[in-house]
Amino acid sequence: MTDRRRILGPLDASPLTFESESVISALEGEASSKFQLKKLHVSQPSSGDDKIFVDMGLVTNCEGSCYMEIDNTLIQVSVYGPRPIRGSFIDTATLSVECRFLPFLTESKEFANGNGRNSLTEIEQRLSSFVYSCFVNTIILSKYPKSSIDIFIKVISVDSYDTNFIKLTNYLVNCASLSIVDAQIEVKDIITAGYIPTSIVTSFTNLHLPNDKIVGLYISDDTDAEIDDEKVLSSMIMECNKKARDLRSSLNKYLIQLVK
Amino acid sequence: MTIEIPKLAVPGMVLAPEYSGKIPSIEDLNEPETGKDCRCHFFAGPGTRLDNLELGKENSTSQIPTITATVLGQVCVFLRSDEENVEAKKSENREYVVIVVPFKNNKIEYEDSQVPHISKKDEAYLKGSSLPQEGDIVLVRVTRISQRQANVEVLAVEGRGNVGEESGVGSNGSGAIASGGGSGASSFINAIATSASLIAQRSDIGETFKGIIRSQDVQSTNRDKVQINKCFRPGDVLRAIVISLGDGSNYYMSTARNDLGVILAKSNGGAGNAMYAVDWQTMIDPTTGVIEERKCAKPFS
């Protein structure tokens, strides 16, 4: 992929000027008041453990984006597309997901190489695949022939206790869901995920309808739970379902508020 | 029980059943006959889809076709009929089109608190997604001409908004550019999660959806004698119809209709002023008086 555009600078660029102190402070005041307006907290009332900060549309360069803060876990997702492709005709859109940790994150030995790696690390690959498998059947790809939809996930920070990335994985799905909504890409339903710390993440669609479905199941390698036992697994899924349901109702409220 | 159609929708929300025996209640609308017996058929417009809602326990499920929202936005319901007049509304069979207007678009306001009326032939704009489809009228800009064809890029689909309103300093973008190219280039093409059978060749960054107008599709008469350089010039903005989705790279388009052709053009290869159409094949620069040949669109129909 090459960039054949002329580098002209932004069309809406304004020249660099040096303002006096008073103008700068006025501008800063304006900026901070705007930011406060945008701050909306979506909290999960019944589970009570995660308080989430959500902001949609922060990245103007893409079609849709979402930023999420859950304690020290910071995630930013941007969605590009539908974008044109080259070559032979395909009758649906192709979806791609790329999940990257920022290079200064060194919580795990996965990041020992730091900068300069030329492929995704194993864990990044795993997370990308999980998010991809959740969304590939939920986005109505047939509505976008001969195009591609690309989801880019940037993990800015991870909670230090979340060593198996269960909580992170959970919110990757939720954040990607919201950024797809922001991109106005047609989906069958919003996916929301629920998780049990240290062991399992499950994503659901159609939560409030009788035909709710599991679209993704992520089980941590170092889980203590006996997931071989069907009863244990189904009770864990029920717990995830409850959390996802709570989150979904908060998100619905948040989104409806956004439209109003 | 009367169906109440919600005013706002999030993706996945059930809006209406496909069939109903009573006239629905539409929030904020002054529908006098709400709740009256009537055969109502709901169609899924853009922003919605027809889904089967499964009801019942494991062994005795029944599927009910319902209209479900696919985007976040405002719900609009249109009455659909063969005739232009609103008489159809009084008939026993009513057809409604349910659409969801995405939240970033302007809001639709109902006039006179009445269900808006739409005739079947106006429905082109009620198609789904914003990408061009066969039969759509599009606005395009000419990027290159040759003896056989004009290459164009798609700017907008009529009635549905801009296409690929791209990020970065693309041909129609206005955002700031990032050092790596700006518009979300995958850093590791081979490493991203995507199903191998469906890997599409990506276009270059900042490219738009493209189209081709072949010389025989420029006008409906004298098709074989068309000279592209007397019809279009690079930089002209045209109104065209999509005749085929084409191959992976190009849509195929036509301007062989009175209302299709050049709508905006500048004289002297873009160096001069904006020109006006004098007749269907001439444009004039009002300041310098230069006359140039173009295949013009009829401005008023």
XYZ file of C-alpha atoms in Angstrom:
561
model
C 0.000 0.000 0.000
C 1.502 3.269 -1.043
C 0.485 6.826 -0.455
C 0.236 8.579 -3.778
C -1.314 11.749 -2.485
C 0.555 14.972 -2.731
C 1.575 16.113 0.707
C -0.146 19.469 0.732
C -0.988 19.874 4.377
C -4.517 20.019 5.689
C -7.029 22.035 3.692
C -8.236 23.723 6.845
C -4.771 24.608 8.084
C -4.210 28.022 9.610
C -0.806 29.635 9.921
C 1.136 29.466 13.164
C 0.685 32.613 15.228
C 1.875 33.662 18.636
C -0.974 34.915 20.726
C -0.734 37.078 23.761
C -1.227 35.568 27.227
C -4.841 36.653 27.560
C -5.887 35.049 24.264
C -4.218 31.800 25.198
C -5.900 31.610 28.570
C -9.255 32.373 26.957
C -8.681 29.585 24.443
C -7.710 27.175 27.169
C -10.836 28.021 29.099
C -12.898 27.341 26.012
C -11.168 24.053 25.386
C -11.593 22.785 28.914
C -15.267 23.714 29.015
C -15.800 21.813 25.773
C -14.045 18.809 27.161
C -16.162 18.753 30.250
C -19.295 18.812 28.177
C -18.162 15.739 26.335
C -17.344 13.783 29.459
C -20.002 11.180 29.952
C -19.660 8.383 32.397
C -21.218 5.067 31.654
C -21.123 3.038 34.770
C -22.314 -0.442 35.421
C -24.713 0.085 38.250
C -25.384 -3.433 39.441
C -21.981 -5.019 39.129
C -20.460 -1.881 40.533
C -16.846 -2.797 39.946
C -16.056 -1.082 36.652
C -16.608 2.581 36.104
C -16.192 3.403 32.449
C -15.416 6.631 30.698
C -16.513 6.703 27.070
C -16.033 9.263 24.344
C -16.946 8.709 20.733
C -15.632 10.528 17.698
C -12.403 11.888 19.226
C -10.339 10.902 16.192
C -11.491 13.053 13.291
C -9.280 11.379 10.740
C -11.339 8.192 10.567
C -14.962 7.290 9.977
C -15.665 6.362 13.562
C -13.752 6.114 16.794
C -14.191 5.432 20.460
C -12.008 5.996 23.511
C -12.566 4.070 26.711
C -11.081 4.359 30.175
C -11.669 1.651 32.735
C -9.481 2.371 35.758
C -6.014 2.180 34.254
C -7.022 0.338 31.124
C -7.075 2.821 28.254
C -8.224 1.783 24.808
C -8.695 3.732 21.617
C -10.327 2.224 18.548
C -10.682 3.809 15.140
C -12.660 2.421 12.233
C -11.859 3.205 8.617
C -14.188 2.293 5.840
C -15.866 1.258 3.740
C -12.764 1.988 1.683
C -12.173 1.088 -1.941
C -10.098 -1.903 -2.973
C -8.183 -2.805 -6.101
C -8.093 -5.877 -8.253
C -10.831 -8.422 -8.652
C -14.445 -7.947 -7.706
C -15.707 -9.129 -4.323
C -19.363 -8.895 -3.437
C -18.924 -8.182 0.257
C -16.639 -6.012 2.312
C -13.563 -7.518 3.914
C -12.965 -6.869 7.559
C -9.581 -6.539 9.138
C -8.654 -5.940 12.756
C -5.307 -4.789 14.009
C -4.698 -4.545 17.732
C -1.479 -2.964 18.934
C -0.071 -2.148 22.315
C 1.780 1.106 22.506
C 5.514 0.384 22.610
C 6.072 1.691 26.128
C 3.768 -0.918 27.625
C 6.041 -3.457 29.209
C 3.735 -5.300 31.561
C 4.573 -8.569 29.935
C 7.591 -10.168 28.369
C 5.708 -9.975 25.077
C 6.865 -6.400 24.893
C 10.485 -7.010 25.699
C 11.534 -6.067 22.199
C 9.831 -2.737 22.534
C 10.017 -0.606 19.458
C 10.932 -1.686 16.027
C 9.177 -5.020 15.788
C 7.860 -5.772 12.363
C 4.884 -7.927 13.197
C 2.217 -8.201 15.836
C 3.237 -9.990 18.982
C 1.549 -13.244 19.807
C -0.853 -11.681 22.265
C -1.730 -8.837 19.905
C -2.447 -11.395 17.212
C -4.686 -13.334 19.565
C -6.644 -10.292 20.632
C -7.024 -9.148 17.009
C -8.355 -12.538 16.004
C -10.807 -12.599 18.878
C -12.207 -9.163 18.030
C -12.313 -10.121 14.354
C -14.269 -13.301 15.017
C -16.779 -11.392 17.141
C -17.472 -8.820 14.480
C -17.174 -10.666 11.203
C -20.700 -12.044 11.459
C -22.248 -9.023 13.103
C -21.295 -6.341 10.599
C -23.509 -6.631 7.540
C -20.614 -6.971 5.121
C -22.869 -7.709 2.150
C -24.083 -4.107 2.224
C -20.620 -2.907 1.253
C -19.505 -4.675 -1.924
C -15.915 -4.303 -3.135
C -14.668 -2.409 -0.131
C -12.756 -2.993 3.050
C -13.529 -2.071 6.630
C -10.514 -1.757 8.902
C -10.581 -1.648 12.679
C -7.480 -0.318 14.416
C -7.173 -0.852 18.134
C -4.565 0.952 20.187
C -4.039 -0.207 23.736
C -2.669 2.794 25.565
C -2.458 1.295 29.027
C -3.329 -1.939 30.821
C -4.082 -2.474 34.500
C -1.094 -4.112 36.114
C -3.129 -6.864 37.770
C -4.787 -7.800 34.477
C -1.924 -10.096 33.541
C -3.956 -12.430 31.356
C -5.671 -9.534 29.578
C -9.195 -10.736 30.351
C -10.456 -7.326 31.333
C -8.641 -5.757 28.407
C -10.108 -8.231 25.927
C -13.555 -7.558 27.306
C -13.327 -3.843 26.767
C -11.628 -4.162 23.394
C -14.839 -5.729 22.138
C -17.052 -3.122 23.785
C -14.929 -0.232 22.551
C -14.772 -1.606 19.002
C -18.546 -2.010 19.087
C -19.083 1.641 19.896
C -16.608 2.831 17.295
C -18.466 0.837 14.634
C -21.679 2.501 15.741
C -19.887 5.840 15.454
C -18.752 4.941 11.942
C -22.412 4.337 11.017
C -21.575 0.962 9.580
C -24.630 -1.249 9.473
C -24.575 -4.007 12.064
C -27.037 -6.687 13.072
C -26.678 -5.679 16.685
C -24.299 -4.008 19.094
C -21.961 -6.573 20.613
C -21.337 -6.271 24.303
C -18.986 -8.448 26.255
C -18.986 -9.548 29.861
C -16.124 -11.163 31.749
C -15.087 -13.009 34.879
C -11.721 -11.703 36.058
C -8.881 -14.174 35.558
C -10.768 -16.642 33.397
C -13.275 -15.864 30.663
C -14.743 -13.277 28.308
C -17.939 -13.830 26.379
C -19.472 -11.529 23.812
C -23.152 -11.448 23.070
C -25.583 -9.965 20.608
C -29.344 -9.510 20.782
C -29.092 -9.378 24.529
C -32.534 -8.070 25.195
C -34.253 -10.382 22.782
C -35.138 -14.020 23.224
C -32.671 -15.046 20.559
C -29.509 -13.742 22.145
C -26.388 -15.348 20.820
C -22.805 -15.864 21.842
C -20.482 -14.507 19.181
C -17.197 -14.937 20.974
C -15.698 -16.900 23.849
C -12.212 -16.219 25.126
C -10.781 -18.455 27.811
C -7.565 -17.554 29.515
C -4.727 -20.076 29.413
C -3.975 -19.856 33.092
C -7.536 -20.129 34.347
C -8.125 -22.015 37.593
C -11.741 -22.811 36.854
C -12.675 -26.257 35.622
C -14.044 -25.250 32.297
C -14.228 -28.869 31.170
C -17.261 -29.194 33.379
C -20.271 -28.128 31.353
C -22.165 -26.839 34.378
C -19.259 -24.707 35.549
C -18.824 -23.267 32.081
C -22.490 -22.487 31.603
C -22.722 -20.795 34.979
C -19.691 -18.710 34.044
C -21.336 -17.783 30.769
C -24.481 -16.797 32.635
C -22.435 -14.495 34.816
C -20.790 -12.925 31.759
C -24.212 -12.576 30.180
C -25.472 -10.666 33.185
C -22.543 -8.269 33.067
C -22.904 -7.800 29.320
C -26.616 -7.121 29.773
C -25.941 -4.448 32.369
C -23.356 -2.817 30.170
C -25.654 -2.981 27.164
C -28.439 -1.128 28.949
C -25.991 1.573 30.035
C -24.641 1.861 26.504
C -28.155 2.043 25.074
C -28.951 4.901 27.422
C -25.704 6.624 26.515
C -26.307 6.253 22.783
C -29.900 7.440 22.942
C -28.729 10.454 24.916
C -26.159 11.087 22.206
C -28.774 11.128 19.451
C -31.057 13.463 21.345
C -52.610 -4.143 20.934
C -51.281 -1.250 18.930
C -47.668 -1.266 17.897
C -45.628 1.673 19.015
C -42.730 2.516 16.789
C -39.887 4.133 18.763
C -38.519 7.499 17.756
C -34.842 6.738 18.272
C -33.075 3.478 17.630
C -29.816 1.799 18.533
C -28.557 -1.083 16.382
C -30.347 -4.320 17.125
C -33.518 -2.641 18.385
C -36.767 -4.141 17.129
C -38.801 -1.431 15.414
C -41.864 -3.104 13.938
C -43.145 -6.487 12.797
C -43.317 -7.125 9.074
C -47.105 -7.417 9.189
C -49.553 -5.900 11.567
C -53.323 -5.971 11.835
C -53.629 -2.536 13.397
C -52.455 0.902 12.401
C -49.315 1.587 14.436
C -48.833 4.483 16.755
C -45.894 6.562 15.622
C -44.485 8.752 18.322
C -45.044 12.488 17.821
C -47.326 11.896 14.880
C -50.904 12.860 14.886
C -52.287 9.713 13.277
C -56.040 9.873 13.784
C -56.729 6.236 13.043
C -54.185 4.652 15.384
C -55.324 1.265 16.524
C -57.890 0.803 13.766
C -58.036 -2.578 12.025
C -56.066 -2.484 8.827
C -53.614 -4.707 6.997
C -50.244 -3.049 7.443
C -47.095 -4.203 5.727
C -43.771 -2.774 6.898
C -40.724 -2.666 4.632
C -37.148 -2.414 5.834
C -35.560 0.772 4.447
C -31.984 1.974 4.889
C -30.619 1.630 8.384
C -32.863 -1.345 9.037
C -33.098 -4.980 8.048
C -35.595 -7.789 8.134
C -34.734 -10.262 10.854
C -36.432 -13.270 12.338
C -37.237 -12.939 15.987
C -37.315 -16.356 17.622
C -39.931 -16.719 20.311
C -40.754 -19.623 22.553
C -38.859 -22.302 24.373
C -36.401 -24.752 22.888
C -38.748 -27.219 21.257
C -41.519 -24.972 20.101
C -39.910 -21.900 18.638
C -41.739 -19.715 16.209
C -40.059 -17.175 14.003
C -41.584 -13.770 13.594
C -40.240 -11.543 10.828
C -39.449 -8.171 12.316
C -37.743 -4.981 11.230
C -34.604 -4.302 13.233
C -32.412 -1.195 13.321
C -28.822 -1.508 12.070
C -27.532 1.993 12.794
C -27.862 4.500 15.602
C -30.249 7.286 14.742
C -33.703 8.640 14.322
C -36.527 6.401 13.148
C -38.706 7.637 10.281
C -41.776 5.948 8.895
C -43.086 6.657 5.419
C -46.362 5.650 3.893
C -45.868 4.009 0.532
C -48.265 4.021 -2.380
C -48.543 3.701 -6.142
C -50.074 7.109 -6.587
C -48.686 10.517 -5.884
C -51.749 11.488 -3.891
C -52.376 10.566 -0.322
C -55.614 8.715 -1.066
C -53.743 5.467 -0.622
C -53.576 6.228 3.022
C -57.271 5.598 3.325
C -57.173 2.188 1.696
C -57.399 -1.007 3.702
C -53.920 -2.179 2.860
C -51.205 0.121 4.008
C -47.571 -0.159 3.204
C -45.000 1.572 5.363
C -41.266 1.987 4.869
C -39.277 2.147 8.092
C -35.878 3.821 7.906
C -33.261 4.925 10.423
C -31.470 8.171 9.650
C -27.893 7.940 11.000
C -27.270 10.276 13.911
C -24.565 12.264 12.176
C -26.931 13.314 9.390
C -29.377 16.138 9.705
C -32.543 15.241 11.437
C -35.674 14.761 9.387
C -38.623 16.743 10.623
C -42.128 15.616 9.841
C -44.335 18.280 8.334
C -47.822 18.925 9.633
C -47.509 16.024 12.049
C -48.598 13.666 9.305
C -47.034 10.451 8.146
C -44.819 11.511 5.224
C -45.948 10.130 1.941
C -43.691 8.482 -0.563
C -44.498 7.033 -3.954
C -42.935 3.820 -5.177
C -40.936 5.529 -7.892
C -39.200 7.833 -5.407
C -37.693 4.940 -3.598
C -34.269 4.963 -5.171
C -32.912 6.892 -2.240
C -34.307 4.466 0.236
C -31.690 1.857 -0.549
C -29.222 0.777 2.081
C -25.599 1.770 2.613
C -23.976 4.881 1.239
C -21.931 3.051 -1.396
C -23.096 3.403 -5.008
C -25.370 0.694 -6.328
C -26.784 -0.004 -9.772
C -29.264 2.670 -10.788
C -28.005 5.287 -8.345
C -27.396 8.831 -9.486
C -23.918 9.902 -8.398
C -21.831 13.030 -8.484
C -18.370 12.337 -9.861
C -15.249 14.281 -10.753
C -13.339 13.542 -13.942
C -9.752 12.560 -13.187
C -8.471 11.449 -16.593
C -9.735 11.218 -20.143
C -8.714 9.073 -23.059
C -10.236 8.432 -26.472
C -12.277 5.493 -25.246
C -13.324 6.487 -21.777
C -13.298 9.023 -18.988
C -12.021 7.994 -15.578
C -13.887 9.505 -12.670
C -13.930 9.423 -8.897
C -17.151 9.232 -6.913
C -17.894 12.210 -4.679
C -21.433 11.557 -3.521
C -24.517 9.467 -4.106
C -27.600 11.568 -4.669
C -29.880 11.446 -1.656
C -27.449 9.499 0.497
C -24.465 11.735 1.021
C -20.749 11.634 0.459
C -18.954 8.452 -0.430
C -15.686 7.526 1.167
C -15.407 10.925 2.710
C -11.878 10.184 3.369
C -9.678 10.929 6.107
C -6.410 12.703 5.494
C -5.572 15.036 2.677
C -7.186 12.822 0.120
C -8.907 14.178 -2.902
C -11.889 15.108 -0.793
C -10.633 14.982 2.744
C -10.007 17.885 5.035
C -8.537 16.318 8.134
C -5.034 16.639 9.403
C -2.463 14.254 8.035
C -0.425 11.900 10.172
C 3.179 11.171 9.413
C 2.586 7.586 8.333
C 0.119 8.497 5.625
C -2.703 9.357 7.911
C -5.619 7.277 6.941
C -5.119 4.178 8.949
C -2.661 2.185 6.947
C -2.286 -1.280 8.374
C 1.224 -1.426 9.633
C 1.535 -5.148 9.116
C -0.568 -6.281 6.239
C 0.311 -9.926 6.707
C -0.259 -9.924 10.407
C -3.726 -8.507 10.760
C -6.630 -10.738 11.566
C -8.585 -11.399 8.434
C -9.876 -14.524 6.798
C -7.410 -15.712 4.210
C -9.957 -16.501 1.524
C -11.278 -12.986 1.579
C -8.117 -10.927 1.508
C -8.776 -8.030 -0.757
C -6.066 -6.089 -2.393
C -6.069 -2.726 -0.739
C -6.155 0.418 -2.763
C -3.614 3.111 -2.211
C -4.107 5.442 0.698
C -6.247 8.425 -0.018
C -7.842 6.938 -3.078
C -11.552 7.193 -3.657
C -14.105 4.898 -5.254
C -13.499 5.098 -8.995
C -15.607 4.814 -12.092
C -15.368 4.669 -15.860
C -17.636 6.312 -18.391
C -17.047 4.626 -21.758
C -17.466 6.756 -24.863
C -20.561 4.813 -25.957
C -22.213 5.597 -22.608
C -21.797 9.360 -22.826
C -24.918 10.188 -24.808
C -27.913 8.295 -26.096
C -27.677 9.435 -29.744
C -24.758 9.076 -32.140
C -23.053 6.797 -29.643
C -20.323 5.694 -32.024
C -19.123 9.168 -32.909
C -18.599 10.507 -29.413
C -15.265 12.198 -28.789
C -14.571 12.167 -25.101
C -12.507 15.368 -25.141
C -15.504 17.261 -26.526
C -17.708 16.015 -23.722
C -15.662 16.025 -20.534
C -12.432 17.542 -19.268
C -10.451 16.576 -16.188
C -11.772 18.437 -13.157
C -15.381 18.612 -14.375
C -18.050 17.550 -11.947
C -20.685 15.321 -13.531
C -24.002 13.844 -12.653
C -24.028 10.217 -13.803
C -25.935 6.998 -13.302
C -24.290 3.780 -12.138
C -24.950 1.071 -14.703
C -22.790 -1.646 -13.184
C -20.723 -2.303 -10.095
C -17.968 -3.177 -12.557
C -14.811 -4.899 -11.429
C -12.851 -4.559 -8.232
C -11.531 -1.134 -9.111
C -14.130 0.695 -11.182
C -17.849 1.284 -11.286
C -19.321 1.668 -14.760
C -21.352 4.801 -15.282
C -23.367 6.500 -17.985
C -24.476 10.038 -18.786
C -26.806 9.008 -21.621
C -29.812 10.943 -20.390
C -30.922 14.558 -20.567
C -30.549 15.199 -16.874
C -27.067 13.673 -16.728
C -23.749 15.196 -17.749
C -21.473 18.055 -16.751
C -22.837 20.303 -14.033
C -19.730 22.183 -12.909
C -16.796 23.016 -15.165
C -14.116 25.669 -15.453
C -12.869 27.073 -18.733
C -9.335 26.757 -20.136
C -8.668 23.417 -18.498
C -9.548 24.613 -15.046
C -7.576 27.870 -15.232
C -10.553 30.060 -16.066
C -13.868 30.781 -14.451
C -16.865 28.588 -13.785
C -18.989 28.159 -16.894
C -22.705 28.048 -17.584
C -24.460 25.628 -19.861
C -25.832 27.317 -22.982
C -27.303 24.202 -24.563
C -26.758 20.486 -24.092
C -23.340 20.513 -25.745
C -21.927 23.996 -25.093
C -20.805 25.916 -22.044
C -19.799 29.558 -21.797
C -17.472 31.433 -19.485
C -19.505 34.583 -18.694
C -16.446 36.735 -17.985
C -14.228 36.015 -20.957
C -16.848 34.741 -23.355
C -14.916 31.551 -24.057
C -17.114 28.791 -25.405
C -16.225 25.178 -24.749
C -17.802 21.897 -25.705
C -19.249 19.695 -22.974
C -22.033 17.156 -22.626
C -24.147 19.169 -20.209
C -26.812 18.014 -17.810
C -30.191 19.671 -18.147
C -30.331 21.745 -15.003
C -34.105 21.755 -14.544
C -36.337 18.855 -15.425
